[in-house]
Amino acid sequence: SQQGEEDPQALSIQEGENATMNCSYKTSINNLQWYRQNSGRGLVHLILIRSNEREKHSGRLRVTLDTSKKSSSLLITASRAADTASYFCATDEMYSGGGADGLTFGKGTHLIIQP
Amino acid sequence: GAGVSQSPRYKVAKRGQDVALRCDPISGHVSLFWYQQALGQGPEFLTYFQNEAQLDKSGLPSDRFFAERPEGSVSTLKIQRTQQEDSAVYLCASSPPRPKREPDTQYFGPGTRLTVL
């Protein structure tokens, strides 16, 4: 089963604008990660935020985490056509049991950057 | 350097056929994961290996699914008597050894797209 939801499911913006995607999850987590997936390709790790962190930056990416609301946001600033992809949040659950380290992914946000 | 590779990239099977999907993880990565991604959905965890030990197979949808990693490197996901609902992209990921309590970053392969007719 999937952990939660990304919001919105799809987002179309003009090149140069900022894109914000949200993710909600259900259980206690060790960390939350964001991945990008281009059409027909595997997932690429973008950024990881630990449960005791509130905000993290990497280049044009800014991630926030609110564990009280069980939510995260990914902001991409100054978007480029190459940012067109699906974006997934994935959680490393705290009490996964059985020694599993598998990530629990949301359903993704499909981002389209219009040139 | 070489990333995670998977083969074949595309597989078409007739319903009832057995299929085998291969994953070559990054050299030195001890952890290996299989995920199933249905169209328009996020990946769902299937199973996890640490070296040759399969530590979690709770995500395997039925006993028709079987995974192995006999020498702690290459892994094979086998699906017996394929059904149409098995159609999906099967993703493999690996991660390097890390100190306990350090977060795990998984490196994904391109996936195998399985279509069952």
Short mmCIF file of C-alpha atoms in Angstrom, two decimals:
data_model
loop_
_atom_site.label_atom_id
_atom_site.label_comp_id
_atom_site.label_asym_id
_atom_site.label_seq_id
_atom_site.Cartn_x
_atom_site.Cartn_y
_atom_site.Cartn_z
CA SER A 1 0.00 0.00 0.00
CA GLN A 2 1.13 3.56 -0.53
CA GLN A 3 1.95 5.87 2.30
CA GLY A 4 0.20 9.00 1.24
CA GLU A 5 -0.61 11.52 -1.36
CA GLU A 6 1.22 14.12 -3.35
CA ASP A 7 -0.65 17.25 -4.13
CA PRO A 8 -1.35 18.34 -6.78
CA GLN A 9 -1.48 15.24 -8.97
CA ALA A 10 -0.47 17.36 -11.94
CA LEU A 11 1.02 20.83 -12.25
CA SER A 12 1.75 22.90 -15.35
CA ILE A 13 3.69 26.15 -15.07
CA GLN A 14 5.71 28.49 -17.25
CA GLU A 15 9.47 28.22 -17.41
CA GLY A 16 11.06 30.45 -14.82
CA GLU A 17 8.21 30.16 -12.34
CA ASN A 18 8.48 28.32 -9.05
CA ALA A 19 6.83 24.94 -8.59
CA THR A 20 5.57 23.70 -5.24
CA MET A 21 4.50 20.14 -4.54
CA ASN A 22 3.14 18.78 -1.29
CA CYS A 23 3.25 15.35 0.24
CA SER A 24 1.32 13.91 3.15
CA TYR A 25 2.07 10.65 4.92
CA LYS A 26 0.51 8.57 7.63
CA THR A 27 3.06 7.02 10.00
CA SER A 28 6.08 8.07 12.04
CA ILE A 29 9.18 8.33 9.90
CA ASN A 30 12.96 8.35 10.15
CA ASN A 31 13.33 10.50 7.07
CA LEU A 32 11.55 11.65 3.94
CA GLN A 33 13.08 11.71 0.49
CA TRP A 34 12.09 13.23 -2.83
CA TYR A 35 12.74 11.48 -6.12
CA ARG A 36 12.31 12.54 -9.74
CA GLN A 37 11.29 10.20 -12.52
CA ASN A 38 11.53 11.14 -16.18
CA SER A 39 9.33 9.34 -18.66
CA GLY A 40 10.52 5.78 -19.15
CA ARG A 41 13.41 6.09 -16.73
CA GLY A 42 14.27 5.07 -13.23
CA LEU A 43 14.01 7.22 -10.14
CA VAL A 44 16.67 9.77 -9.31
CA HIS A 45 17.24 10.76 -5.71
CA LEU A 46 16.93 14.52 -5.20
CA ILE A 47 17.07 15.30 -1.51
CA LEU A 48 16.62 13.72 1.91
CA ILE A 49 15.33 15.39 5.06
CA ARG A 50 15.55 13.73 8.44
CA SER A 51 12.68 13.68 10.89
CA ASN A 52 14.46 16.13 13.19
CA GLU A 53 15.03 18.66 10.40
CA ARG A 54 12.51 21.27 9.31
CA GLU A 55 14.03 22.64 6.12
CA LYS A 56 16.74 21.72 3.69
CA HIS A 57 18.16 23.27 0.53
CA SER A 58 19.99 21.81 -2.43
CA GLY A 59 20.60 24.07 -5.41
CA ARG A 60 17.20 25.15 -6.72
CA LEU A 61 15.40 22.73 -4.40
CA ARG A 62 13.94 23.55 -1.02
CA VAL A 63 12.27 20.91 1.11
CA THR A 64 10.29 21.45 4.28
CA LEU A 65 9.06 18.86 6.74
CA ASP A 66 6.34 19.24 9.35
CA THR A 67 6.18 16.05 11.38
CA SER A 68 3.26 17.33 13.47
CA LYS A 69 1.17 17.58 10.31
CA LYS A 70 2.87 14.63 8.66
CA SER A 71 3.54 16.67 5.57
CA SER A 72 6.38 17.87 3.37
CA SER A 73 6.75 20.27 0.51
CA LEU A 74 9.19 20.46 -2.37
CA LEU A 75 9.86 23.83 -3.97
CA ILE A 76 11.69 24.08 -7.27
CA THR A 77 12.73 27.64 -7.99
CA ALA A 78 13.32 29.17 -11.42
CA SER A 79 11.94 26.11 -13.18
CA ARG A 80 13.43 24.87 -16.46
CA ALA A 81 11.99 22.72 -19.23
CA ALA A 82 14.30 19.92 -18.09
CA ASP A 83 12.47 19.84 -14.75
CA THR A 84 9.48 18.27 -16.51
CA ALA A 85 9.06 14.93 -14.76
CA SER A 86 7.11 13.11 -12.07
CA TYR A 87 8.12 13.83 -8.51
CA PHE A 88 7.61 11.37 -5.68
CA CYS A 89 8.03 11.65 -1.97
CA ALA A 90 9.16 8.52 -0.18
CA THR A 91 9.25 7.82 3.52
CA ASP A 92 11.49 5.60 5.56
CA GLU A 93 9.05 4.45 8.20
CA MET A 94 10.17 4.33 11.81
CA TYR A 95 8.41 1.13 12.75
CA SER A 96 8.57 -0.85 9.54
CA GLY A 97 9.28 -4.09 11.32
CA GLY A 98 11.03 -7.16 9.97
CA GLY A 99 14.21 -5.25 9.29
CA ALA A 100 12.75 -3.82 6.11
CA ASP A 101 14.31 -0.71 4.71
CA GLY A 102 12.01 -0.41 1.75
CA LEU A 103 10.74 3.08 1.07
CA THR A 104 7.04 3.89 0.95
CA PHE A 105 6.23 6.12 -2.00
CA GLY A 106 3.35 8.45 -2.71
CA LYS A 107 1.52 8.53 -6.01
CA GLY A 108 3.52 11.41 -7.41
CA THR A 109 3.04 14.84 -8.92
CA HIS A 110 3.45 15.16 -12.67
CA LEU A 111 5.14 18.48 -13.35
CA ILE A 112 5.11 20.07 -16.79
CA ILE A 113 7.25 23.13 -17.48
CA GLN A 114 5.98 25.08 -20.47
CA PRO A 115 8.81 26.75 -22.44
CA GLY B 1 30.69 4.80 -12.82
CA ALA B 2 28.14 2.14 -13.68
CA GLY B 3 24.76 2.46 -12.07
CA VAL B 4 22.14 -0.16 -11.37
CA SER B 5 21.28 -2.05 -14.53
CA GLN B 6 18.24 -4.16 -15.27
CA SER B 7 17.41 -6.55 -18.06
CA PRO B 8 15.46 -6.90 -20.12
CA ARG B 9 14.20 -3.35 -20.38
CA TYR B 10 10.95 -4.54 -21.91
CA LYS B 11 9.25 -7.90 -21.65
CA VAL B 12 6.01 -9.05 -23.22
CA ALA B 13 4.60 -12.30 -21.90
CA LYS B 14 1.50 -14.28 -22.62
CA ARG B 15 -0.71 -14.91 -19.65
CA GLY B 16 0.48 -18.03 -17.86
CA GLN B 17 4.11 -17.72 -18.91
CA ASP B 18 6.94 -17.51 -16.40
CA VAL B 19 9.29 -14.53 -16.55
CA ALA B 20 12.65 -13.72 -14.96
CA LEU B 21 13.85 -10.17 -14.46
CA ARG B 22 17.47 -9.43 -13.68
CA CYS B 23 19.07 -6.71 -11.61
CA ASP B 24 22.77 -5.87 -11.44
CA PRO B 25 23.32 -3.57 -8.47
CA ILE B 26 26.14 -1.10 -8.07
CA SER B 27 29.32 -2.94 -7.11
CA GLY B 28 29.78 -3.06 -3.36
CA HIS B 29 26.17 -2.28 -2.52
CA VAL B 30 24.95 -4.73 0.08
CA SER B 31 21.28 -3.80 0.08
CA LEU B 32 19.03 -4.55 -2.85
CA PHE B 33 15.36 -3.77 -3.23
CA TRP B 34 12.64 -4.64 -5.72
CA TYR B 35 9.65 -2.39 -6.32
CA GLN B 36 6.60 -2.69 -8.55
CA GLN B 37 5.26 0.45 -10.23
CA ALA B 38 1.85 0.30 -11.85
CA LEU B 39 0.95 2.86 -14.50
CA GLY B 40 0.34 6.27 -12.97
CA GLN B 41 1.28 5.14 -9.49
CA GLY B 42 4.28 5.37 -7.23
CA PRO B 43 6.56 2.38 -6.72
CA GLU B 44 5.48 -0.20 -4.18
CA PHE B 45 7.98 -2.20 -2.17
CA LEU B 46 8.22 -5.89 -2.96
CA THR B 47 11.26 -7.34 -1.24
CA TYR B 48 14.65 -6.53 0.28
CA PHE B 49 18.00 -8.31 0.44
CA GLN B 50 21.01 -7.65 2.55
CA ASN B 51 23.81 -9.46 0.77
CA GLU B 52 22.32 -12.87 -0.05
CA ALA B 53 19.77 -12.85 2.76
CA GLN B 54 16.20 -11.96 1.90
CA LEU B 55 15.24 -10.04 5.00
CA ASP B 56 11.79 -8.92 3.96
CA LYS B 57 9.43 -10.27 1.34
CA SER B 58 6.26 -8.85 2.80
CA GLY B 59 5.50 -6.85 -0.33
CA LEU B 60 5.41 -9.77 -2.73
CA PRO B 61 1.78 -9.87 -3.92
CA SER B 62 1.44 -13.63 -4.18
CA ASP B 63 3.38 -16.88 -4.04
CA ARG B 64 3.82 -16.59 -7.80
CA PHE B 65 6.50 -14.00 -7.08
CA PHE B 66 9.93 -15.18 -6.05
CA ALA B 67 13.22 -13.32 -5.71
CA GLU B 68 16.73 -14.52 -5.15
CA ARG B 69 20.22 -13.15 -4.76
CA PRO B 70 22.33 -16.28 -4.29
CA GLU B 71 25.79 -14.69 -4.26
CA GLY B 72 24.86 -11.37 -2.76
CA SER B 73 25.27 -9.48 -6.02
CA VAL B 74 22.96 -10.03 -9.00
CA SER B 75 19.31 -10.58 -8.18
CA THR B 76 16.52 -12.19 -10.13
CA LEU B 77 12.81 -11.57 -9.68
CA LYS B 78 10.77 -14.44 -11.04
CA ILE B 79 7.07 -14.34 -11.69
CA GLN B 80 5.35 -17.62 -12.38
CA ARG B 81 2.14 -18.05 -14.33
CA THR B 82 1.93 -14.36 -15.13
CA GLN B 83 -1.43 -12.61 -14.96
CA GLN B 84 -2.54 -9.37 -16.60
CA GLU B 85 -2.48 -7.59 -13.26
CA ASP B 86 1.27 -8.27 -13.09
CA SER B 87 1.78 -5.74 -15.91
CA ALA B 88 3.91 -2.99 -14.42
CA VAL B 89 7.41 -1.58 -14.32
CA TYR B 90 9.66 -3.52 -11.97
CA LEU B 91 12.33 -1.36 -10.42
CA CYS B 92 15.47 -2.52 -8.69
CA ALA B 93 17.44 -0.34 -6.30
CA SER B 94 20.63 -0.80 -4.34
CA SER B 95 22.27 1.05 -1.52
CA PRO B 96 25.77 1.01 -0.04
CA PRO B 97 26.78 -0.11 3.43
CA ARG B 98 26.26 2.63 5.99
CA PRO B 99 26.60 3.09 9.73
CA LYS B 100 23.51 2.21 11.72
CA ARG B 101 21.07 5.09 12.08
CA GLU B 102 22.44 6.72 8.96
CA PRO B 103 19.70 7.25 6.38
CA ASP B 104 19.57 5.05 3.36
CA THR B 105 19.82 6.51 -0.14
CA GLN B 106 18.69 4.07 -2.79
CA TYR B 107 19.98 4.11 -6.35
CA PHE B 108 17.42 2.94 -8.86
CA GLY B 109 17.81 1.12 -12.13
CA PRO B 110 15.81 2.02 -15.25
CA GLY B 111 13.28 -0.72 -14.63
CA THR B 112 11.83 -3.56 -16.66
CA ARG B 113 8.45 -2.84 -18.22
CA LEU B 114 6.45 -6.08 -18.15
CA THR B 115 3.34 -6.37 -20.26
CA VAL B 116 1.21 -9.48 -19.86
CA LEU B 117 -1.20 -10.13 -22.70
#
